[in-house]
mmCIF file of C-alpha atoms and ligand atoms in Angstrom:
data_model
loop_
_atom_site.group_PDB
_atom_site.id
_atom_site.type_symbol
_atom_site.label_atom_id
_atom_site.label_comp_id
_atom_site.label_asym_id
_atom_site.label_seq_id
_atom_site.Cartn_x
_atom_site.Cartn_y
_atom_site.Cartn_z
ATOM 1 C CA MET A 361 91.126 98.693 78.368
ATOM 2 C CA ILE A 362 94.432 98.580 80.986
ATOM 3 C CA TYR A 363 95.589 102.293 82.046
ATOM 4 C CA PRO A 364 99.035 103.386 83.792
ATOM 5 C CA ILE A 365 99.280 103.172 86.864
ATOM 6 C CA PHE A 366 100.194 106.846 88.503
ATOM 7 C CA VAL A 367 103.156 106.289 90.840
ATOM 8 C CA TYR A 368 104.601 107.858 93.849
ATOM 9 C CA GLY A 369 105.312 111.791 93.679
ATOM 10 C CA ASN A 370 102.506 112.308 91.314
ATOM 11 C CA PRO A 371 100.034 114.847 92.803
ATOM 12 C CA VAL A 372 97.115 113.141 92.515
ATOM 13 C CA LEU A 373 97.543 110.850 95.396
ATOM 14 C CA ARG A 374 98.356 113.617 97.732
ATOM 15 C CA LYS A 375 94.865 114.560 97.206
ATOM 16 C CA VAL A 376 91.779 113.369 99.805
ATOM 17 C CA ALA A 377 89.245 111.973 97.353
ATOM 18 C CA GLU A 378 85.691 113.300 95.628
ATOM 19 C CA ASP A 379 82.955 111.233 96.102
ATOM 20 C CA ILE A 380 80.483 110.685 92.955
ATOM 21 C CA THR A 381 76.834 110.529 91.444
ATOM 22 C CA PRO A 382 75.782 107.476 89.609
ATOM 23 C CA ASP A 383 75.831 110.126 86.749
ATOM 24 C CA TYR A 384 79.545 110.281 86.556
ATOM 25 C CA PRO A 385 79.819 109.384 83.026
ATOM 26 C CA ASN A 386 81.210 105.368 81.546
ATOM 27 C CA LEU A 387 80.704 104.575 85.437
ATOM 28 C CA PRO A 388 80.322 100.748 84.555
ATOM 29 C CA GLU A 389 83.369 100.812 82.046
ATOM 30 C CA LEU A 390 85.526 102.751 84.325
ATOM 31 C CA ILE A 391 85.439 99.597 87.173
ATOM 32 C CA ASN A 392 85.121 97.216 84.345
ATOM 33 C CA ASN A 393 88.978 98.674 84.009
ATOM 34 C CA MET A 394 89.976 99.781 86.742
ATOM 35 C CA PHE A 395 89.488 95.767 87.400
ATOM 36 C CA GLU A 396 91.729 95.427 84.106
ATOM 37 C CA THR A 397 93.807 96.779 85.238
ATOM 38 C CA MET A 398 94.679 96.123 88.513
ATOM 39 C CA HIS A 399 94.779 92.141 87.209
ATOM 40 C CA ASN A 400 96.896 93.171 85.090
ATOM 41 C CA ALA A 401 99.471 94.199 87.078
ATOM 42 C CA GLU A 402 98.593 91.100 89.771
ATOM 43 C CA GLY A 403 96.564 93.895 92.517
ATOM 44 C CA VAL A 404 94.559 92.865 94.512
ATOM 45 C CA GLY A 405 94.165 96.278 95.293
ATOM 46 C CA LEU A 406 93.276 99.149 92.562
ATOM 47 C CA ALA A 407 92.522 102.807 93.741
ATOM 48 C CA ALA A 408 91.076 105.658 91.163
ATOM 49 C CA PRO A 409 93.580 108.430 92.518
ATOM 50 C CA GLN A 410 96.604 105.790 90.700
ATOM 51 C CA ILE A 411 94.899 105.445 88.235
ATOM 52 C CA GLY A 412 94.981 109.295 87.929
ATOM 53 C CA LEU A 413 91.080 110.637 88.912
ATOM 54 C CA PRO A 414 90.871 111.718 92.277
ATOM 55 C CA LEU A 415 87.414 109.921 93.118
ATOM 56 C CA ARG A 416 85.928 107.836 96.135
ATOM 57 C CA LEU A 417 86.204 104.756 94.005
ATOM 58 C CA PHE A 418 88.468 101.006 94.449
ATOM 59 C CA VAL A 419 88.581 97.435 94.366
ATOM 60 C CA ILE A 420 89.472 94.674 95.448
ATOM 61 C CA ASP A 421 89.621 91.244 94.369
ATOM 62 C CA LEU A 422 90.670 88.907 96.450
ATOM 63 C CA ARG A 423 89.100 85.332 94.828
ATOM 64 C CA ALA A 424 93.413 84.689 94.092
ATOM 65 C CA LEU A 425 94.090 83.900 97.617
ATOM 66 C CA SER A 426 91.241 81.370 97.685
ATOM 67 C CA GLU A 427 92.939 79.338 97.623
ATOM 68 C CA ASP A 428 95.102 79.596 101.159
ATOM 69 C CA LYS A 429 91.576 81.584 102.308
ATOM 70 C CA PRO A 430 88.477 79.951 101.539
ATOM 71 C CA GLU A 431 86.405 82.274 102.903
ATOM 72 C CA TYR A 432 87.254 84.547 100.193
ATOM 73 C CA LYS A 433 86.411 82.394 96.818
ATOM 74 C CA ASP A 434 83.965 85.537 96.282
ATOM 75 C CA CYS A 435 84.909 88.442 97.578
ATOM 76 C CA LYS A 436 85.100 90.554 94.144
ATOM 77 C CA LYS A 437 83.986 94.485 95.294
ATOM 78 C CA VAL A 438 83.265 97.820 93.873
ATOM 79 C CA LEU A 439 83.876 100.296 96.553
ATOM 80 C CA ILE A 440 82.108 103.917 96.137
ATOM 81 C CA ASN A 441 81.873 106.932 98.774
ATOM 82 C CA ALA A 442 83.452 104.425 100.826
ATOM 83 C CA HIS A 443 83.483 106.033 104.792
ATOM 84 C CA ILE A 444 85.873 103.488 107.878
ATOM 85 C CA THR A 445 83.214 104.603 110.560
ATOM 86 C CA GLU A 446 85.209 102.796 113.086
ATOM 87 C CA ALA A 447 88.594 100.858 113.717
ATOM 88 C CA PHE A 448 88.932 97.831 116.186
ATOM 89 C CA GLY A 449 90.559 95.302 117.225
ATOM 90 C CA GLU A 450 94.778 94.560 118.079
ATOM 91 C CA GLU A 451 97.269 96.640 116.052
ATOM 92 C CA VAL A 452 98.494 94.018 112.939
ATOM 93 C CA LYS A 453 101.962 94.370 111.806
ATOM 94 C CA ASP A 454 102.099 92.564 108.016
ATOM 95 C CA GLU A 455 103.727 93.600 105.005
ATOM 96 C CA GLU A 456 101.973 95.419 102.423
ATOM 97 C CA GLY A 457 103.042 96.094 98.211
ATOM 98 C CA CYS A 458 101.303 99.069 96.557
ATOM 99 C CA LEU A 459 101.372 99.221 93.384
ATOM 100 C CA SER A 460 102.581 103.162 92.955
ATOM 101 C CA PHE A 461 105.071 101.857 94.734
ATOM 102 C CA PRO A 462 107.184 99.106 92.295
ATOM 103 C CA GLY A 463 109.092 97.146 94.316
ATOM 104 C CA ILE A 464 108.777 98.044 97.832
ATOM 105 C CA ARG A 465 106.825 95.503 100.014
ATOM 106 C CA GLU A 466 107.202 96.949 103.841
ATOM 107 C CA THR A 467 105.448 96.373 107.049
ATOM 108 C CA VAL A 468 102.729 98.281 108.089
ATOM 109 C CA SER A 469 101.162 98.521 111.060
ATOM 110 C CA ARG A 470 97.310 98.446 111.555
ATOM 111 C CA LYS A 471 94.307 97.460 113.242
ATOM 112 C CA ASN A 472 92.338 94.258 112.422
ATOM 113 C CA GLY A 473 88.773 94.943 112.107
ATOM 114 C CA ILE A 474 87.171 97.902 110.662
ATOM 115 C CA LYS A 475 83.424 99.334 109.667
ATOM 116 C CA ILE A 476 82.558 100.718 106.242
ATOM 117 C CA SER A 477 79.804 101.687 105.090
ATOM 118 C CA TYR A 478 79.957 102.373 100.838
ATOM 119 C CA LEU A 479 77.799 102.293 98.172
ATOM 120 C CA ASP A 480 77.960 99.237 95.433
ATOM 121 C CA GLU A 481 78.458 99.111 91.556
ATOM 122 C CA ASN A 482 74.668 99.491 91.386
ATOM 123 C CA PHE A 483 74.881 102.138 93.931
ATOM 124 C CA GLN A 484 73.511 100.467 96.417
ATOM 125 C CA PRO A 485 74.516 101.471 100.285
ATOM 126 C CA LYS A 486 76.196 98.581 102.250
ATOM 127 C CA GLU A 487 77.635 98.466 105.799
ATOM 128 C CA GLU A 488 80.406 95.681 106.669
ATOM 129 C CA THR A 489 82.638 94.723 108.514
ATOM 130 C CA CYS A 490 85.553 93.002 108.131
ATOM 131 C CA GLU A 491 88.673 91.169 109.795
ATOM 132 C CA GLY A 492 92.202 90.016 109.173
ATOM 133 C CA TYR A 493 93.419 90.392 105.784
ATOM 134 C CA ILE A 494 90.657 92.222 104.245
ATOM 135 C CA ALA A 495 90.425 94.758 106.777
ATOM 136 C CA ARG A 496 93.860 94.994 106.347
ATOM 137 C CA VAL A 497 93.674 95.546 102.408
ATOM 138 C CA ILE A 498 90.488 97.654 102.498
ATOM 139 C CA GLN A 499 92.532 99.863 104.774
ATOM 140 C CA HIS A 500 95.763 100.252 102.242
ATOM 141 C CA GLU A 501 92.877 101.533 99.282
ATOM 142 C CA TYR A 502 91.185 103.699 101.680
ATOM 143 C CA ASP A 503 94.212 105.358 102.481
ATOM 144 C CA HIS A 504 94.251 106.256 99.017
ATOM 145 C CA ILE A 505 90.527 108.399 98.471
ATOM 146 C CA GLU A 506 92.216 109.988 101.203
ATOM 147 C CA GLY A 507 95.728 111.239 100.395
ATOM 148 C CA SER A 508 97.513 109.125 102.372
ATOM 149 C CA MET A 509 99.165 105.935 101.327
ATOM 150 C CA PHE A 510 101.353 102.902 102.980
ATOM 151 C CA VAL A 511 104.923 104.815 103.281
ATOM 152 C CA ASP A 512 103.738 107.276 105.038
ATOM 153 C CA LYS A 513 103.078 104.669 108.194
ATOM 154 C CA ILE A 514 106.878 102.904 107.852
ATOM 155 C CA SER A 515 109.243 103.818 110.427
ATOM 156 C CA PRO A 516 111.563 107.185 110.200
ATOM 157 C CA ILE A 517 114.133 104.550 109.811
ATOM 158 C CA ARG A 518 112.545 102.019 107.301
ATOM 159 C CA ARG A 519 111.740 105.465 105.330
ATOM 160 C CA GLN A 520 115.592 106.448 105.179
ATOM 161 C CA LEU A 521 115.869 102.978 104.310
ATOM 162 C CA ILE A 522 113.812 103.294 101.118
ATOM 163 C CA LYS A 523 114.649 106.068 100.639
ATOM 164 C CA SER A 524 116.755 105.744 97.554
ATOM 165 C CA LYS A 525 114.222 103.571 96.151
ATOM 166 C CA LEU A 526 111.236 106.189 96.360
ATOM 167 C CA THR A 527 114.550 108.872 94.375
ATOM 168 C CA SER A 528 114.237 106.798 91.914
ATOM 169 C CA ILE A 529 109.986 106.060 91.739
ATOM 170 C CA LEU A 530 110.839 110.058 91.572
ATOM 171 C CA LYS A 531 112.757 110.443 89.105
ATOM 172 C CA GLY A 532 110.428 107.656 86.980
ATOM 173 C CA LYS A 533 114.018 105.764 87.338
ATOM 174 C CA THR A 534 111.884 102.609 88.258
ATOM 175 C CA THR A 535 110.730 99.733 86.097
ATOM 176 C CA ALA A 536 107.361 97.340 86.478
ATOM 177 C CA LYS A 537 106.095 95.062 84.527
ATOM 178 C CA TYR A 538 102.761 96.793 84.230
ATOM 179 C CA LYS A 539 102.670 100.173 82.635
ATOM 180 C CA ILE A 540 103.422 103.222 84.549
ATOM 181 C CA LYS A 541 102.818 107.006 85.058
ATOM 182 C CA THR A 542 105.655 109.259 87.031
ATOM 183 C CA ALA A 543 104.909 112.902 87.867
HETATM 184 ZN ZN1 ZN B 1444 98.401 101.260 97.005
#
């Protein structure tokens, strides 16, 4: 099932998400639906707040990039109750988009590497060190479960320049190739 994606301005995107327990109702189905929703929107990551649930849950799928980056050929992950325990390395600038901001791409500076602990879809504890693009994707999704978003990280000048685009999202005047839900 494909969920509508909640866009900028919806208050759920500003909540600090809460941990989930293994008995959360229909969790496997929710996870499958999140993947389906993300693939339908051609995203590489989706966090539960983006479908209206303030839960510490996000999914990523980088397999589509494996032609250029073979190391991502099996990179499909579910991250539950994640915590970034360390961010390290250089600050790297790169362009990001977000399914909650249709039509907006901005340069965001992030640390090149992270250490993250989380539970996988079977609630097995994992600890990983990631660098490069995957570290960027995880930091982006992690921001969502912390109630923050990539536009918080762009310069005031850039924010001013995209103000009219942001306003049209707020007013529900934006369009996307996928179903969206405004405030
Ligand atoms: Zn996003």
